[in-house]
C-alpha cells in the first residue's frame, strides 16, 4: 500500500470512530487549558481532572493564580506527580503572563517561554485553545506513528515533523486527539494483536506484526523498537 493511501485510510477510520474528539482535560478557558496540560506531564488526564476543579474554582485567571501563591497551589494539586515543581511553575508562569499583559497569547515564543511549558503543551494550547494548526505528540501518538510506519523518528520533534508531512494541515488539530483516543481504546503498547487491530492490521509492517505476535505469545521479549520507546518529556495517559 502506498503511503498516501495508508494515510488516507487511517484518516477515514479515525474520522468515523471519533468525528468530534473532545479535549480530555477539563478547563474553563484558554488559561486553565494551559495549566491543565502543564499539570498533565507524567500524570494521567484522569488524575489531573480530579484536582483541577478545586484549583480552578480558586483561580481561573493568571491574576487569581498568582495571588493564590505557590504553597496554596501545591496544597490543591498535591495528589499529582511532581506536584512541588508544577506548583512553582504554575505560579511563576502566572506572573510571567501578568508581566506580558495578563493574557495567554497565541504565540509560540511566548508560550514556550513560560515556566513549565514545553513545545507539546504549547502545541495543545495553540491547537485546542486558539484553533491554530499544530500536532502535539504524546506517548500514544509517538508509538502509533512508528507502529503504523508513518515515522521512524526516535525523537518527538522528528515524529511531529513526519506526521505534519503525512496529514493535511487542516486535519492536524483533530487528528492528534483522534490518535490518542485510538491508542487508548484499540492500540495498547503491550500484548496487542496487530493483526486484529482496525488500523495496525493494514498499516503495520509484516515484520512488526510478527515481532509483536512472538512477544505476546511469550516466546521471547520483543526487541526495543517502535512500541517500546517513550519520548522524553511525554506523559502516559
Tab-separated table of N, CA and C in Angstrom, residues 124-187:
chain	number	residue	atom	x	y	z
A	124	UNK	N	-0.622	22.014	22.236
A	124	UNK	CA	-2.008	21.745	22.620
A	124	UNK	C	-2.782	23.050	22.763
A	125	UNK	N	-2.177	24.044	23.390
A	125	UNK	CA	-2.850	25.327	23.583
A	125	UNK	C	-3.104	26.003	22.241
A	126	UNK	N	-2.124	25.963	21.360
A	126	UNK	CA	-2.316	26.567	20.039
A	126	UNK	C	-3.437	25.866	19.283
A	127	UNK	N	-3.439	24.524	19.327
A	127	UNK	CA	-4.423	23.755	18.561
A	127	UNK	C	-5.814	23.852	19.162
A	128	UNK	N	-5.910	23.576	20.456
A	128	UNK	CA	-7.225	23.457	21.082
A	128	UNK	C	-7.714	24.754	21.729
A	129	UNK	N	-6.796	25.643	22.050
A	129	UNK	CA	-7.200	26.910	22.641
A	129	UNK	C	-7.424	28.013	21.623
A	130	UNK	N	-6.604	27.995	20.550
A	130	UNK	CA	-6.663	29.065	19.563
A	130	UNK	C	-7.005	28.572	18.153
A	131	UNK	N	-7.211	27.278	17.986
A	131	UNK	CA	-7.547	26.695	16.680
A	131	UNK	C	-6.486	27.009	15.622
A	132	UNK	N	-5.239	27.041	16.052
A	132	UNK	CA	-4.109	27.213	15.143
A	132	UNK	C	-3.506	25.838	14.892
A	133	UNK	N	-3.327	25.432	13.629
A	133	UNK	CA	-2.860	24.071	13.335
A	133	UNK	C	-1.564	23.722	14.065
A	134	UNK	N	-1.600	22.598	14.773
A	134	UNK	CA	-0.437	22.065	15.481
A	134	UNK	C	-0.636	20.565	15.611
A	135	UNK	N	0.436	19.846	15.926
A	135	UNK	CA	0.320	18.386	16.049
A	135	UNK	C	1.073	17.934	17.292
A	136	UNK	N	0.496	18.142	18.478
A	136	UNK	CA	1.162	17.704	19.714
A	136	UNK	C	1.387	16.199	19.693
A	137	UNK	N	2.532	15.763	20.184
A	137	UNK	CA	2.865	14.332	20.191
A	137	UNK	C	3.025	13.853	21.623
A	138	UNK	N	2.149	12.934	22.040
A	138	UNK	CA	2.290	12.302	23.348
A	138	UNK	C	2.746	10.857	23.139
A	139	UNK	N	2.750	10.055	24.198
A	139	UNK	CA	3.266	8.692	24.079
A	139	UNK	C	2.436	7.842	23.121
A	140	UNK	N	1.097	8.020	23.125
A	140	UNK	CA	0.259	7.261	22.205
A	140	UNK	C	0.594	7.603	20.760
A	141	UNK	N	0.658	8.883	20.465
A	141	UNK	CA	0.930	9.314	19.096
A	141	UNK	C	2.323	8.889	18.661
A	142	UNK	N	3.290	9.033	19.548
A	142	UNK	CA	4.663	8.615	19.244
A	142	UNK	C	4.698	7.131	18.882
A	143	UNK	N	4.036	6.313	19.708
A	143	UNK	CA	4.023	4.867	19.497
A	143	UNK	C	3.321	4.490	18.191
A	144	UNK	N	2.142	5.054	17.951
A	144	UNK	CA	1.357	4.643	16.795
A	144	UNK	C	1.941	5.166	15.491
A	145	UNK	N	2.539	6.344	15.515
A	145	UNK	CA	3.165	6.862	14.300
A	145	UNK	C	4.242	5.907	13.814
A	146	UNK	N	4.997	5.353	14.737
A	146	UNK	CA	6.060	4.411	14.382
A	146	UNK	C	5.494	3.028	14.073
A	147	UNK	N	4.517	2.615	14.841
A	147	UNK	CA	3.902	1.306	14.617
A	147	UNK	C	3.223	1.257	13.246
A	148	UNK	N	2.635	2.363	12.841
A	148	UNK	CA	1.930	2.424	11.558
A	148	UNK	C	2.859	2.746	10.385
A	149	UNK	N	4.121	2.922	10.668
A	149	UNK	CA	5.063	3.202	9.592
A	149	UNK	C	4.982	4.616	9.055
A	150	UNK	N	4.438	5.539	9.833
A	150	UNK	CA	4.354	6.929	9.399
A	150	UNK	C	5.590	7.717	9.801
A	151	UNK	N	6.402	7.154	10.691
A	151	UNK	CA	7.637	7.811	11.111
A	151	UNK	C	8.602	6.758	11.643
A	152	UNK	N	9.873	6.984	11.417
A	152	UNK	CA	10.918	6.164	12.030
A	152	UNK	C	11.698	6.991	13.045
A	153	UNK	N	11.155	8.154	13.379
A	153	UNK	CA	11.848	9.066	14.274
A	153	UNK	C	12.009	8.517	15.676
A	154	UNK	N	13.100	8.886	16.307
A	154	UNK	CA	13.351	8.482	17.697
A	154	UNK	C	13.191	9.654	18.653
A	155	UNK	N	12.771	10.804	18.140
A	155	UNK	CA	12.516	11.973	18.966
A	155	UNK	C	11.110	12.485	18.677
A	156	UNK	N	10.546	13.186	19.648
A	156	UNK	CA	9.224	13.783	19.473
A	156	UNK	C	9.234	14.752	18.294
A	157	UNK	N	10.307	15.506	18.167
A	157	UNK	CA	10.385	16.511	17.103
A	157	UNK	C	10.320	15.870	15.722
A	158	UNK	N	11.034	14.766	15.550
A	158	UNK	CA	11.046	14.108	14.233
A	158	UNK	C	9.691	13.476	13.939
A	159	UNK	N	9.082	12.830	14.921
A	159	UNK	CA	7.769	12.225	14.715
A	159	UNK	C	6.745	13.302	14.389
A	160	UNK	N	6.789	14.408	15.102
A	160	UNK	CA	5.865	15.509	14.826
A	160	UNK	C	6.021	16.012	13.393
A	161	UNK	N	7.261	16.190	12.959
A	161	UNK	CA	7.503	16.679	11.600
A	161	UNK	C	6.981	15.687	10.565
A	162	UNK	N	7.182	14.393	10.809
A	162	UNK	CA	6.723	13.379	9.869
A	162	UNK	C	5.195	13.348	9.783
A	163	UNK	N	4.533	13.473	10.922
A	163	UNK	CA	3.064	13.465	10.926
A	163	UNK	C	2.510	14.709	10.248
A	164	UNK	N	3.171	15.823	10.416
A	164	UNK	CA	2.731	17.045	9.747
A	164	UNK	C	2.856	16.920	8.235
A	165	UNK	N	3.876	16.200	7.790
A	165	UNK	CA	4.019	15.980	6.349
A	165	UNK	C	2.991	14.973	5.841
A	166	UNK	N	2.625	14.019	6.690
A	166	UNK	CA	1.726	12.947	6.255
A	166	UNK	C	0.276	13.412	6.140
A	167	UNK	N	-0.199	14.163	7.150
A	167	UNK	CA	-1.613	14.528	7.188
A	167	UNK	C	-1.826	15.967	6.727
A	168	UNK	N	-2.936	16.235	6.039
A	168	UNK	CA	-3.246	17.612	5.630
A	168	UNK	C	-3.316	18.540	6.835
A	169	UNK	N	-2.845	19.750	6.670
A	169	UNK	CA	-2.742	20.700	7.775
A	169	UNK	C	-4.083	20.957	8.438
A	170	UNK	N	-5.152	20.969	7.640
A	170	UNK	CA	-6.468	21.270	8.199
A	170	UNK	C	-7.004	20.150	9.082
A	171	UNK	N	-6.327	18.992	9.102
A	171	UNK	CA	-6.782	17.882	9.955
A	171	UNK	C	-5.968	17.744	11.231
A	172	UNK	N	-4.872	18.475	11.365
A	172	UNK	CA	-3.948	18.247	12.481
A	172	UNK	C	-4.624	18.350	13.840
A	173	UNK	N	-5.442	19.380	14.027
A	173	UNK	CA	-5.984	19.633	15.364
A	173	UNK	C	-6.921	18.533	15.842
A	174	UNK	N	-7.655	17.919	14.940
A	174	UNK	CA	-8.496	16.798	15.370
A	174	UNK	C	-7.746	15.477	15.288
A	175	UNK	N	-6.782	15.388	14.354
A	175	UNK	CA	-6.100	14.114	14.150
A	175	UNK	C	-5.284	13.708	15.378
A	176	UNK	N	-4.625	14.653	16.018
A	176	UNK	CA	-3.811	14.274	17.177
A	176	UNK	C	-4.698	13.768	18.312
A	177	UNK	N	-5.870	14.350	18.494
A	177	UNK	CA	-6.792	13.858	19.513
A	177	UNK	C	-7.327	12.477	19.147
A	178	UNK	N	-7.655	12.292	17.875
A	178	UNK	CA	-8.182	11.003	17.422
A	178	UNK	C	-7.177	9.878	17.643
A	179	UNK	N	-5.910	10.145	17.361
A	179	UNK	CA	-4.893	9.106	17.531
A	179	UNK	C	-4.731	8.762	19.010
A	180	UNK	N	-4.814	9.763	19.881
A	180	UNK	CA	-4.738	9.499	21.321
A	180	UNK	C	-5.868	8.580	21.754
A	181	UNK	N	-7.088	8.903	21.345
A	181	UNK	CA	-8.224	8.074	21.725
A	181	UNK	C	-8.127	6.675	21.124
A	182	UNK	N	-7.656	6.580	19.895
A	182	UNK	CA	-7.499	5.270	19.273
A	182	UNK	C	-6.475	4.435	20.027
A	183	UNK	N	-5.367	5.076	20.418
A	183	UNK	CA	-4.347	4.362	21.173
A	183	UNK	C	-4.870	3.828	22.480
A	184	UNK	N	-5.678	4.604	23.156
A	184	UNK	CA	-6.245	4.166	24.426
A	184	UNK	C	-7.228	3.012	24.240
A	185	UNK	N	-8.057	3.107	23.207
A	185	UNK	CA	-9.155	2.151	23.049
A	185	UNK	C	-8.763	0.888	22.299
A	186	UNK	N	-7.923	1.020	21.269
A	186	UNK	CA	-7.658	-0.109	20.383
A	186	UNK	C	-6.201	-0.562	20.327
A	187	UNK	N	-5.262	0.293	20.723
A	187	UNK	CA	-3.878	0.041	20.331
A	187	UNK	C	-2.895	0.224	21.491
